[in-house]
Short mmCIF file of C-alpha atoms in Angstrom, two decimals:
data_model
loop_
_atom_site.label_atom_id
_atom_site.label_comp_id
_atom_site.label_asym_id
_atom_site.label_seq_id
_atom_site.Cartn_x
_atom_site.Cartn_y
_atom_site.Cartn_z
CA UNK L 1 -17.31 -0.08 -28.35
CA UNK L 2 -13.57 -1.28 -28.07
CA UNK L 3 -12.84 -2.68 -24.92
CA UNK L 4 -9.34 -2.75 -23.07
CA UNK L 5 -8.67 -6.69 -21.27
CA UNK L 6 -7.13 -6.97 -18.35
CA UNK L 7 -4.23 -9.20 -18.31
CA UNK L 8 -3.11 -9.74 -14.44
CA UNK L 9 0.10 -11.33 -15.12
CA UNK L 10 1.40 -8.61 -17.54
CA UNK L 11 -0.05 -6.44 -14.73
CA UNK L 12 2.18 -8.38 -11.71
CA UNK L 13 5.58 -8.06 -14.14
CA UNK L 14 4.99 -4.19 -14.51
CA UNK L 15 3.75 -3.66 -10.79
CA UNK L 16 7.15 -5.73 -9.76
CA UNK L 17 9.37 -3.87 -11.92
CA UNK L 18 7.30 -0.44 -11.19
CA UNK L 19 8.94 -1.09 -7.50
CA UNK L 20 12.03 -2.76 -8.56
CA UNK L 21 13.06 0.58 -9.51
CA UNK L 22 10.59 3.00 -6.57
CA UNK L 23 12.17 0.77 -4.22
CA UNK L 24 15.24 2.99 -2.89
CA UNK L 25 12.85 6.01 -3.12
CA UNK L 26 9.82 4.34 -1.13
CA UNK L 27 12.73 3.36 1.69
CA UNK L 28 14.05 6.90 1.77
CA UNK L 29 10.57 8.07 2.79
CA UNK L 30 10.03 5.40 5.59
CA UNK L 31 10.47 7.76 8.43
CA UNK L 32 7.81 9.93 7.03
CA UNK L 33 5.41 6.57 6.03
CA UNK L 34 5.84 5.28 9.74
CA UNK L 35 4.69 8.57 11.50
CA UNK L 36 1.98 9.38 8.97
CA UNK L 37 0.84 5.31 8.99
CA UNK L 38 1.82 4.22 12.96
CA UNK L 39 -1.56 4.76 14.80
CA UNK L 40 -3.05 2.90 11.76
CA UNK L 41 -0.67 0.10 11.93
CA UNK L 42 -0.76 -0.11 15.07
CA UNK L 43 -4.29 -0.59 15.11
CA UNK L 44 -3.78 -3.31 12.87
CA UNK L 45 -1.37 -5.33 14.86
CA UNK L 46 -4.16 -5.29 17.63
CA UNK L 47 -6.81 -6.22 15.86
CA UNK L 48 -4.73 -8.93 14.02
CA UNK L 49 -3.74 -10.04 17.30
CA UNK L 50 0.30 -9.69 17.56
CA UNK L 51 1.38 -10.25 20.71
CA UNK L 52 4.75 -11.76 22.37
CA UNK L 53 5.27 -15.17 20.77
CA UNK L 54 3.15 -14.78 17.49
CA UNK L 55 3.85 -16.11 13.82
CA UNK L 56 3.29 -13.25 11.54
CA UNK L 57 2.81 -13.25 7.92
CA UNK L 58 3.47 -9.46 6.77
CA UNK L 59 1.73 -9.83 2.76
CA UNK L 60 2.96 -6.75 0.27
CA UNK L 61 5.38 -6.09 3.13
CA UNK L 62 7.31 -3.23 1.13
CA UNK L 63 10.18 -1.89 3.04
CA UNK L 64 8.83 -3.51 6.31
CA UNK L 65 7.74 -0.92 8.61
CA UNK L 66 5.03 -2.65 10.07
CA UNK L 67 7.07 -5.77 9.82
CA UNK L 68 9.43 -4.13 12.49
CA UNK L 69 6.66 -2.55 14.10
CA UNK L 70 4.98 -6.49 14.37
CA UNK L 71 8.72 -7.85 15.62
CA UNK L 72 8.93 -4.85 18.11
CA UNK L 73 6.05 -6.51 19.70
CA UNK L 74 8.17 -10.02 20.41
CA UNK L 75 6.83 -11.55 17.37
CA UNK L 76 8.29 -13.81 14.18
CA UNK L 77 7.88 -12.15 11.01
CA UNK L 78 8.02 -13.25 7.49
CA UNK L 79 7.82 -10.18 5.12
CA UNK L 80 6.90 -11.01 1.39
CA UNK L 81 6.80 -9.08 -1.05
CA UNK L 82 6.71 -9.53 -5.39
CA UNK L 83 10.16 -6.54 -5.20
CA UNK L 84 13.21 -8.00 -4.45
CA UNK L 85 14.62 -5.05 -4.03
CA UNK L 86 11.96 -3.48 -1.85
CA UNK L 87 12.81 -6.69 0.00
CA UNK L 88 16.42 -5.65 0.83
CA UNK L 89 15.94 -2.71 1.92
CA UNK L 90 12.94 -4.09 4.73
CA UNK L 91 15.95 -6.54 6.01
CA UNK L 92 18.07 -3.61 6.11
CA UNK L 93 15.95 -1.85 7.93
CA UNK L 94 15.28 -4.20 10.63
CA UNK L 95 19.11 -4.74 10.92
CA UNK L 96 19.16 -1.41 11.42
CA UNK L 97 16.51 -1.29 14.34
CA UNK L 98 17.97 -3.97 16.26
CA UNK L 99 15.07 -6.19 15.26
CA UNK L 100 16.60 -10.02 14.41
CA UNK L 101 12.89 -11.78 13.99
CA UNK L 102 12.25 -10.33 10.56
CA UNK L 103 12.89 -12.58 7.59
CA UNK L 104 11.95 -11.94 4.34
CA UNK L 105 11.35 -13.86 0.81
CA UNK L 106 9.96 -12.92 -2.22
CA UNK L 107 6.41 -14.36 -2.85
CA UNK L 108 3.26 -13.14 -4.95
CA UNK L 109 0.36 -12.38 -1.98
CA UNK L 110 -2.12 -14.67 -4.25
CA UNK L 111 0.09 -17.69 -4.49
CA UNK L 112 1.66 -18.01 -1.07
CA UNK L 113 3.87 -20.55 -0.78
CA UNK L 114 4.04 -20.95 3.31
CA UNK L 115 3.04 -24.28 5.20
CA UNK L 116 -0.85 -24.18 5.66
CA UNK L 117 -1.57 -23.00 8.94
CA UNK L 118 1.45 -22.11 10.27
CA UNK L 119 0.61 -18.48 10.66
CA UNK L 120 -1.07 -16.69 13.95
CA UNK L 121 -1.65 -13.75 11.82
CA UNK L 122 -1.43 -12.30 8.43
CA UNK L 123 -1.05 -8.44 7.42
CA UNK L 124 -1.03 -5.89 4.82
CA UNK L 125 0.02 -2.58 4.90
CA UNK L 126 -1.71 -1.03 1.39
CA UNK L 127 -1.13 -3.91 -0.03
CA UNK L 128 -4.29 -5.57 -0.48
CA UNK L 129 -5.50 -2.74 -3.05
CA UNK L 130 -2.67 -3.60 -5.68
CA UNK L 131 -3.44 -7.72 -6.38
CA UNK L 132 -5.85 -8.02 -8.75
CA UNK L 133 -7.74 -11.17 -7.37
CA UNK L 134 -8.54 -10.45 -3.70
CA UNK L 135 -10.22 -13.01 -3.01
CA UNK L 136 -7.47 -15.12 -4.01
CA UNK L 137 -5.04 -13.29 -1.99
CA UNK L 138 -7.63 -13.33 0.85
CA UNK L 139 -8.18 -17.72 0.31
CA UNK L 140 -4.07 -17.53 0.42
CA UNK L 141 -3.79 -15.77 3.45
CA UNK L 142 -6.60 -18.06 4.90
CA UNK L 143 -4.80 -20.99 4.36
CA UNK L 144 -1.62 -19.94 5.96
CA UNK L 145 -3.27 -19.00 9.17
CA UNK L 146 -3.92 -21.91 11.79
CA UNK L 147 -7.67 -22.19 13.16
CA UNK L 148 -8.62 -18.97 14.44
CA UNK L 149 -5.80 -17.03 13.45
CA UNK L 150 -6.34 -13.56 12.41
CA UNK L 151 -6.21 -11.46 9.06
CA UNK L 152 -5.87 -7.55 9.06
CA UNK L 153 -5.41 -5.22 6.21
CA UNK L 154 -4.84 -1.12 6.10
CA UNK L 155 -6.09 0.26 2.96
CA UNK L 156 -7.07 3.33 1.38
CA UNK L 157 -10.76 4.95 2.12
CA UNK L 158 -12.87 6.44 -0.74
CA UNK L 159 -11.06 8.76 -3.28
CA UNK L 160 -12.67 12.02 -1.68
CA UNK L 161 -11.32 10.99 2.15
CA UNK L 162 -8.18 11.12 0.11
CA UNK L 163 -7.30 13.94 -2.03
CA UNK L 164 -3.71 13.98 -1.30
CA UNK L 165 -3.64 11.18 -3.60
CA UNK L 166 -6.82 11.51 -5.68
CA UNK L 167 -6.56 14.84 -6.54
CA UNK L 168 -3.19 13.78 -8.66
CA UNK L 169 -4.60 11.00 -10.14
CA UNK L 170 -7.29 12.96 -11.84
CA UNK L 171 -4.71 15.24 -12.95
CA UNK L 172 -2.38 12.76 -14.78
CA UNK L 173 -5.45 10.71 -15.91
CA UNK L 174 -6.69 13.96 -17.68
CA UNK L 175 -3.62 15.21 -18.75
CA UNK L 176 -2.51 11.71 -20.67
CA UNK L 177 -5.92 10.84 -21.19
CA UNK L 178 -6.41 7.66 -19.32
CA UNK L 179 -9.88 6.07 -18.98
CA UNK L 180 -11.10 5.90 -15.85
CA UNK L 181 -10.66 2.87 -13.76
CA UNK L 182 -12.30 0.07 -14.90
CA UNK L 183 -14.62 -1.31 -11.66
CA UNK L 184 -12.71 -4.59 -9.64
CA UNK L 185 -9.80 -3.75 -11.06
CA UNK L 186 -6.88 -3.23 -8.54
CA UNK L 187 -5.87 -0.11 -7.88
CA UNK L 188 -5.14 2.27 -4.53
CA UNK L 189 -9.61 2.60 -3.78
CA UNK L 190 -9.97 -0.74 -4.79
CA UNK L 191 -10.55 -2.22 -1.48
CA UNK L 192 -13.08 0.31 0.15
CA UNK L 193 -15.42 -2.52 0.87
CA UNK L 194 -12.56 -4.36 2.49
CA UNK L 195 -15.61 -6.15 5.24
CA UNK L 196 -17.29 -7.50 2.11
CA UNK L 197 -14.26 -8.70 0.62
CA UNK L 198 -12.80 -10.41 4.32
CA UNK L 199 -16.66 -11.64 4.57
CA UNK L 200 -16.82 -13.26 0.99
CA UNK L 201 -13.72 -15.15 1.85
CA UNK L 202 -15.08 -16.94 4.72
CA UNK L 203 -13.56 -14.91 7.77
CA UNK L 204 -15.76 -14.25 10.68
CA UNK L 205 -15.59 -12.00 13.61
CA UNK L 206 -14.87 -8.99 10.75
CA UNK L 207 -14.40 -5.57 12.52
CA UNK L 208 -13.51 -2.05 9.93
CA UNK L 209 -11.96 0.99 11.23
CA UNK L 210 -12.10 4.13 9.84
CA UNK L 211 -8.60 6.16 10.88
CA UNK L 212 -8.29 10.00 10.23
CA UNK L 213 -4.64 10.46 8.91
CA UNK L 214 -3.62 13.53 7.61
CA UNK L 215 -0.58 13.12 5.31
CA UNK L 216 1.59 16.14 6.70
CA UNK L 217 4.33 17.80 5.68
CA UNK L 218 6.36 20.76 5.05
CA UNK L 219 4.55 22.03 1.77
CA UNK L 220 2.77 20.88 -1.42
CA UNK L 221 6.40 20.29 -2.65
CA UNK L 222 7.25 18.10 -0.33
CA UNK L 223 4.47 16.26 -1.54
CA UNK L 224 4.43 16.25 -5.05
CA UNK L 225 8.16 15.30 -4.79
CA UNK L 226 6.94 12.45 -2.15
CA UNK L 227 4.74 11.04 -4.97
CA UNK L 228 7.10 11.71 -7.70
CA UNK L 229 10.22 9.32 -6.34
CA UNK L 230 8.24 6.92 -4.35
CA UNK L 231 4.75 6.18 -5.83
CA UNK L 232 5.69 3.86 -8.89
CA UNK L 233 2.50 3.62 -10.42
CA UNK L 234 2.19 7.26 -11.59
CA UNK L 235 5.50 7.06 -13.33
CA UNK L 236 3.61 4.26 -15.12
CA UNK L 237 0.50 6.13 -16.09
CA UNK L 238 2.64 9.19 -17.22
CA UNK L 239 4.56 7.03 -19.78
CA UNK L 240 2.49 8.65 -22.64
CA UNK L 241 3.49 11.87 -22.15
CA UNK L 242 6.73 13.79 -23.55
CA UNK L 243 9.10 14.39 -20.65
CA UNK L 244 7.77 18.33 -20.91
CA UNK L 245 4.69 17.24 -20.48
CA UNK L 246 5.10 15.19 -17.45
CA UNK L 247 7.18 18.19 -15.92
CA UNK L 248 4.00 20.64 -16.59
CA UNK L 249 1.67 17.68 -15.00
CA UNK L 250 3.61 17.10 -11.91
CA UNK L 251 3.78 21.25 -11.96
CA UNK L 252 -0.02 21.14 -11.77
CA UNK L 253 -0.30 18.79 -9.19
CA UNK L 254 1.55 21.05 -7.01
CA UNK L 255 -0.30 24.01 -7.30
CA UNK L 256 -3.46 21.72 -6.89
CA UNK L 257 -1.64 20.41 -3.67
CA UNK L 258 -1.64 23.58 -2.34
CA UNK L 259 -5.04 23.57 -1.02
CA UNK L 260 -3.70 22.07 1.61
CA UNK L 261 -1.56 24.45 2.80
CA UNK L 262 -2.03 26.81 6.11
CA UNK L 263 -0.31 28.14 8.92
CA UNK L 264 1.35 24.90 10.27
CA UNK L 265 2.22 23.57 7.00
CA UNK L 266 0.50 20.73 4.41
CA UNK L 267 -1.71 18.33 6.26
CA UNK L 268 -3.09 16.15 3.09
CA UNK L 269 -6.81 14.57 3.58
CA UNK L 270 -6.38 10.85 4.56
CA UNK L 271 -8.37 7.93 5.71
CA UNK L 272 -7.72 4.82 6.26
CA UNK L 273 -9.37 1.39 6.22
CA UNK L 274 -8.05 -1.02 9.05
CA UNK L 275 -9.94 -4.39 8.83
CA UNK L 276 -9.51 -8.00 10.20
CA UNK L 277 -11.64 -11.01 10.64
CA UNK L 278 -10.71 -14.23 11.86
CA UNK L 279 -10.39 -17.96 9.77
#
């Protein structure tokens, strides 16, 4: 039987350019990402201990919502991310918020290159999911954090706890027909046993929390057009298809969307992972 090999660097060069280009869109949909992801993130910070004073290592950071959300909190915060671009938009976000102890610079999350243990915490905002060796990523993280600093990541639950996303997936993986996904391969449910993974790398004191968060909005338009600009990694798994193809996919995904309609609008099934342990 033919096999497919994985090759993680040609996957890190198509992830970075995937949000190269999703970059603007992802940033245009921050408001909506920090109200459906604050309690979550906010969780996080706690658990990952940023207070007044802390050295914060934000890994995946995106367009730096919880990077803000960690500097809010009177903390120093280096957002990295493998997207330049994603990059400039977190900076010009925190300009924007009146938050001057963000500073960013791109880095991959497995290869850190920070100063061993100069970190009181580390975090990442669905971020852990998408690098292919976690345990890697997790040893990096470990060795920025000083002696009992802590690491917390906010993933996606199991498929099922979110259709909002995993109910499109199917779709395009059916329509272009994709394989399904290969076990330990990264991925947005690749991290569902994030307190093995924290425990494998050596961190102690590991706590999980399950979060109930509802993606809502307006309509199953809003979403499907939510997914469409921002979530680079569809685009990528559509790139088979004839452009009228992909227009009758994303039309599917709609009208599958729209199970999650009623009275008060689209409230898409979510849960989240929040994890930490210490090093």
């Amino acid at each position: 039987m033919p096999t497919t090999t994985f090759d993680p660097v040609n996957y890190k060069e198509t992830t970075r350019v995937q949000w190269q280009d999703a970059a603007e869109a992802w940033h245009r949909w921050d408001p909506v990402f920090d109200r459906w992801l604050g309690p979550a993130t906010e969780l996080m910070l706690d658990i990952a201990g940023v207070q007044e004073g802390a050295r914060v290592l934000d890994i995946a950071a995106g367009s730096g919502g919880q990077s803000i959300a960690a500097a809010r909190r009177s903390a120093t915060v280096l957002a990295t991310d493998i997207s330049s671009n994603i990059l400039n938009h977190a900076e010009a976000a925190a300009r924007a918020a009146g938050v001057a102890t963000v500073a960013t610079r791109v880095m991959d999350g497995e290869s850190l290159d920070v100063e061993p243990g100069s970190f009181d915490a580390a975090i990442s905002r669905l971020g852990l999911m998408y690098l292919p060796d976690k345990q890697a990523a997790l040893a990096a993280a470990a060795r920025a954090l000083r002696p009992g600093g802590r690491y917390a990541a906010l993933v996606f639950a199991e498929p099922e706890r979110n259709r909002f996303f995993s109910v499109p997936i199917s779709i395009i993986r059916t329509n272009a027909e994709l394989p399904p996904p290969v076990p330990g391969m990264p991925g947005p449910f690749s991290a569902v046993g994030l307190g093995d993974l924290l425990e494998a790398a050596g961190f102690r004191d590991v706590e999980v929390h399950r979060v109930e968060a509802p993606l809502e909005l307006a309509d199953a338009a809003e979403c499907t057009r939510l997914e469409r600009e921002s979530f680079g990694a569809l685009h990528q798994m559509l790139a088979g298809l004839t452009e009228a193809e992909r227009e009758a996919t994303w039309a599917e995904i709609e009208l599958a969307l729209r199970e999650f309609e009623g009275p008060a609008g689209f409230a898409g099934p979510c849960e989240l992972l929040v994890g930490a342990g210490t090093i």
